[in-house]
Amino acid sequence: MGCQTCTQQQEGGSILSSFPDKASELEQHIDSLEITHNISRNRGHLIHCLHKAQELFGYLPEDVQLLIAKKLRLNLSDVYGVISFYSFFTTNPPGKYKINICLGTACFVKGADKILKEFEKRLGIKDGETTEDLKFSLGGLRCVGACSLAPVVIVNGKVYAKVDPGMVEGIIKDCDKEQK
Amino acid sequence: MEKQITFTIDGKTIKASPKDTILTAAEKNGIVIPNLCYNKEVSCTAACRLCIVKIEGRPGFHPSCAMKAADGMKVKAFTDEIEKQRRIILDLLLSAHNDDCINCKKDGDCELQDLAFKYNLGRDSRDFPPIWEQLEETSDSTSQVLDYDATKCIQCQRCIKACQEKQGKGILTFANRGIKTTVTTGYPQWNASLCDGCGECQQACPVGALTMKPVYSPNNRVRQKDIEKTTTTTCPYCGVGCQIDVSTINNRIVKVDGHNDIPNHGSTCVKGRFGLDFVNHPERLTKPLIRKDGKFEEAEWNEALKYTADRLVKIKTEYGSNSVCGLSSARCTNEDNYLFQKFMRSIVGTNNVDHCARL
Amino acid sequence: MMIKSLQELSEYTEELSDSRSNTGDINVLVSLGTCGIAAGAEEVHKAIRKTINENNLGHRFNVIETGCMGLCFCEPSIELEDTKNGKSIIFGNVKPENSEKILNTDFQSEPKEIDIIEKGWYYPDEAENTDNYLQAKIALRNTGRINPEKIDDYISHSGYKALGRVIQDMKPEDVIDEITKSGLRGRGGGGFPTGKKWTFAAAQSTEEKFVICNADEGDPGAFMDRAVLEGDPHSVLEAMTIAGYAINATKGFIYIRAEYPLAIERLELAINQSREMGFLGKNIFNSNFSFDIELRFGAGAFVCGEETALINSIQGLRGMPSNKPPYPAVEGLWQKPTIVNNVETFANISTIIRKGHEWFRKIGTEDSPGTKVFALAGKIQNVGLIEVPMGTTLKNIIYDIGNGIADNKKFKAVQTGGPSGGCITPDYLNTPIDYDSLKKLGSMMGSGGMIVMDEDDCMVDIARFFLDFTVDESCGKCVPCRIGGKQMCGLLEKITKGKGTEKDLRILKSLSETIKNASLCGLGMTAPNPVISTMKYFAHEYEEHVYDKKCRAGKCQELITYSVIPDKCVGCTACKKICPVNCISGKVKEPHFINSDKCIKCGECYRVCKFNAISKS
């Protein structure tokens, strides 16, 4: 047990001290919001702040959560409860290549489940996981609305259309090539 | 006088206040509509859906805990159709609940167990296969005084709401969503959180998900039905004077709950709930000690009182009243403390009197 | 520049059309929505621009970057429009190298190697339907026609005229009256009368009220809201402001999915432009009415499309629905009266105000006036976004607009309403579609996703897919949805694996009823719909899975038997080599044999066989 300020100080090697620029950008961003005495109204900024933080750090580790909680005068439980509810937020560092497979209905009827399985097989990880070398993370995605291109795979924003399981190896190789 | 409303439940006329929900009105009239997430001390959740009823003129089923009773309403609460839904809901709850009742501290004191018994939902009578083992939920027993067993949790929110609304702490929340929902403090471990262990949450828990660590009987597991006697008394700690229910077996305290009355309405703090272990502590003073030749020695009460009175009189005559100071204890009752200050002021004759209410 | 009155607005509109006459007569509309961009529309756009610049054709052509035209099956698509005579031609599947040919079009003869796409729609607010078009665009009237990043484009298409009229000439109750009389129903799913919702909120006498636009389009296979926000953001802003005036709210929120970055970008731009012109902010049209709009982002939770969950999410809470009543119109965002309408609903508002409720009622059916946008996807030829009058038959949609089933397969069912809806079979193709007819069929309008399925789709598997989705997206608050959904999914899985029993079918039925009856929110109540409707119309498929251990679509892996057709097998050994469990035997150039006891049904042999010599049954 202990108060939030102490727990924060104890964690020396935190992501906030590793990236002071990003940390101060986040703080400034939150400060620029309209924070009033009304805590329930302040809380309305929470999801927005989490988006901002994840954009900066790639994920939402505990000390980032604590920072946001402190700034918005919330409990950590308020912040964590929200993070774990929404699938967009993650508390684990993501892989360098985020392979997302659209699992919307149109993609599903065109075989997206097979593509996901093929990726799982090739990368040796399951849906929602990241490879140990932090190179690939694999995730199913809700409908991205590109149903005409179904099935769709998106790797770091790059769209692969009309994918079949045979193309999976090529997509992984594309990432390797890019890295070189 | 407050206006009364009249409506019917399954044909029976019910009189209630306009503030009543169907559920509370029924309860006041001796009709218990099954429920699990309802807790009259916190806001309505309407999550367990066991208390659903039908209301004439309105399509669908409605949770009676959330529906205000209204004049002339015709409510059906125990038709075959509704009972069938309840049975299915209970069946579902049991499939996601670790039903190893033999090993559960709440055996015999579990609202889910009671309902399962009532609806004849033994393992052989259920339709749904157990899935609680597949869910891989995270339990947490790092708190010094509480245990959270996620496999038993039924996600009723009573703990979360008790922490937020009754204690105003907001330590607890849900983690994840859907079938993976569990209760968490948001920290990786319970003991890293700001939880002070008041235990309000476990008192609200209808099942064995949140329980007290066996602080009073570390070597003996105790269930509710083992308790021999429960005594309602005043908490010996601070000046609030909370009412507590002290449960004992063989004259030893095994559990303390908040008593639902003024001033605390069922709540206690961590000390009131878990701090009474001194009562049976071997080092507890049960006899007065008098220092003789630099050593404390046990004495009889009469001897001790006489010794104290003699010394006080002597000091007062030799050095005056203001050379004496009285320090009283917050762990005594209000009446004791009143008497003490009266004694100091009128008998000893000094205003040098203080009290350790700053616990 | 600030517009202070209707007078100033019409003067400004005239100014715009004057300045437009200086540019070319031919509009080149390049569709730059998310899917267009993904298909390569940006390269095409660059090539067109380049061709125009290099050949100094700027006096002739006026390139307009628009949102989605709805022709997803042939993206990138380009429309050429002759403003002098109203002629137009649409090119599909355009490549950058086609740009010269496209610009040389005479609007009649077809240039080779470029697809010409038929334009099957008209704009009811501008003209009568003289060509008997099946599609009528009201909500999508500007999407794919104007540049969404230019407020001037919107204004010259009668934009903000309705808002001006409302504020200058109408009382709030008149506005609500107009909407009520128009019979407009919520386009987000339930079909609740919009006017009624507004009336409830207007009747509340609190100081603070809110207008929320639900842009958390989560139905898999539905993307109409994204198209509107990307292609015509101002129409939503204008409508929200009108709603604000009608119920006396001063603040609006658009709750939008974070997965729609382009829509967010364009909305932000539109809000700023709108503020600069004085359509948002203080004293709009020089009146006492002030209104502003802010964006709020979703974060990947389908349930937040439910209005109470959405409100909780805007408040920074977990997106768990609350029990209704109280309804948001009485007690919503921060306990204040709040109306929540979806994007498409709002996209209809300003046209209704401009043209009047009588005009609106002429389109569609008696109980469901107006049009509905559908996202047509799945096994259909022409995947796309369409807008048809209510009452159009499914047959018209699938065969006339969608051009039938892809790959010459047999049509099996169409799934409407996403995970909350149900399947409709070929028997009901002639049903005119509106809220009530779909409900009668056991489906629902939902947000308008329409997934077409063919003979290769197993209905039990489809039901399992949707339940899987609901289990994943269930908030976990109420028991029937949280555990019931999971158990239901387990039962369906068991059936698709050939392990289902008669009892399972019975349990499935009673469980669906309980989830439907006892769940807390709309998501839960409608979650069993895919099961209920497939069990109703495709009972034989369930029975086949359970009793015969067969999947007629060949989708359920565990129920498939692979075998070699000896007559066709040439003995190439390809299957033998690929088989991971070595269950195929046979000599070179002789028919092979699959040992079905050892077979793990991975389907690799079926995939590699070049001679169609492996049968799957």
Short mmCIF file of C-alpha atoms in Angstrom, two decimals, chain B residues 45-49 52 61 63 66-67 81 84-85 88-89 92-93 95-96 126-129 131 134-135 154-155 157 173-179 181, chain C residues 300-302 318 320 323-325 471-480 482-484 486-487 491 503 507 510-511 513-515 517-521 525:
data_model
loop_
_atom_site.label_atom_id
_atom_site.label_comp_id
_atom_site.label_asym_id
_atom_site.label_seq_id
_atom_site.Cartn_x
_atom_site.Cartn_y
_atom_site.Cartn_z
CA THR B 45 -27.20 -2.26 -11.35
CA ALA B 46 -29.83 -4.41 -13.06
CA ALA B 47 -27.16 -6.82 -14.22
CA CYS B 48 -28.08 -10.27 -12.93
CA ARG B 49 -31.50 -10.20 -14.57
CA ILE B 52 -37.15 -9.83 -14.14
CA PHE B 61 -39.36 -8.42 -19.33
CA PRO B 63 -35.81 -5.94 -13.97
CA ALA B 66 -34.91 -0.90 -11.62
CA MET B 67 -38.59 -0.38 -12.28
CA GLU B 81 -42.32 -18.52 -18.19
CA LYS B 84 -37.96 -20.78 -16.61
CA GLN B 85 -35.88 -17.76 -17.59
CA ILE B 88 -31.69 -20.69 -17.25
CA ILE B 89 -29.95 -17.57 -15.96
CA LEU B 92 -25.63 -19.97 -16.82
CA LEU B 93 -24.23 -18.33 -13.69
CA SER B 95 -21.59 -22.76 -15.41
CA ALA B 96 -19.20 -19.85 -15.06
CA ARG B 126 -27.91 -28.36 -15.27
CA ASP B 127 -28.06 -27.84 -19.02
CA PHE B 128 -24.80 -25.99 -19.50
CA PRO B 129 -21.33 -27.46 -19.21
CA ILE B 131 -16.81 -23.21 -18.47
CA GLN B 134 -11.49 -22.31 -19.40
CA LEU B 135 -11.78 -18.65 -18.58
CA ILE B 154 -20.38 -13.50 -10.69
CA GLN B 155 -19.64 -9.92 -11.85
CA GLN B 157 -20.70 -5.18 -9.25
CA THR B 173 -13.22 -1.66 -11.08
CA PHE B 174 -13.84 -4.28 -13.68
CA ALA B 175 -10.98 -5.43 -15.84
CA ASN B 176 -11.57 -6.59 -19.41
CA ARG B 177 -15.02 -7.09 -20.79
CA GLY B 178 -17.52 -9.75 -21.69
CA ILE B 179 -16.94 -13.22 -20.38
CA THR B 181 -14.57 -9.58 -16.91
CA GLY C 300 -12.91 -0.42 -30.28
CA ALA C 301 -16.06 -1.48 -28.53
CA PHE C 302 -19.07 -2.48 -30.58
CA ARG C 318 -16.39 1.72 -19.45
CA MET C 320 -21.44 -0.56 -20.42
CA ASN C 323 -30.88 0.04 -17.80
CA LYS C 324 -33.61 2.02 -19.56
CA PRO C 325 -35.64 3.83 -18.31
CA VAL C 471 -19.19 -12.83 -27.18
CA ASP C 472 -16.12 -10.79 -27.97
CA GLU C 473 -18.03 -7.55 -27.91
CA SER C 474 -20.34 -8.25 -25.00
CA CYS C 475 -19.67 -5.72 -22.27
CA GLY C 476 -20.09 -8.39 -19.62
CA LYS C 477 -22.59 -6.55 -17.50
CA CYS C 478 -25.65 -8.76 -17.64
CA VAL C 479 -25.65 -12.52 -17.23
CA PRO C 480 -27.73 -13.64 -20.23
CA ARG C 482 -22.16 -12.49 -20.92
CA ILE C 483 -22.47 -16.18 -20.14
CA GLY C 484 -25.43 -17.06 -22.36
CA LYS C 486 -20.55 -17.81 -24.52
CA GLN C 487 -22.54 -20.98 -23.92
CA LEU C 491 -23.12 -25.15 -28.50
CA LYS C 503 -30.69 -31.95 -26.67
CA ILE C 507 -31.12 -26.00 -25.30
CA SER C 510 -34.56 -22.03 -25.07
CA LEU C 511 -31.29 -20.23 -24.44
CA GLU C 513 -35.27 -17.05 -25.92
CA THR C 514 -33.77 -16.24 -22.53
CA ILE C 515 -31.01 -14.07 -23.94
CA ASN C 517 -35.95 -11.74 -23.17
CA ALA C 518 -33.70 -11.05 -20.26
CA SER C 519 -30.67 -9.15 -21.58
CA LEU C 520 -30.12 -5.61 -20.49
CA CYS C 521 -29.44 -3.79 -23.73
CA MET C 525 -31.47 -8.78 -26.76
#
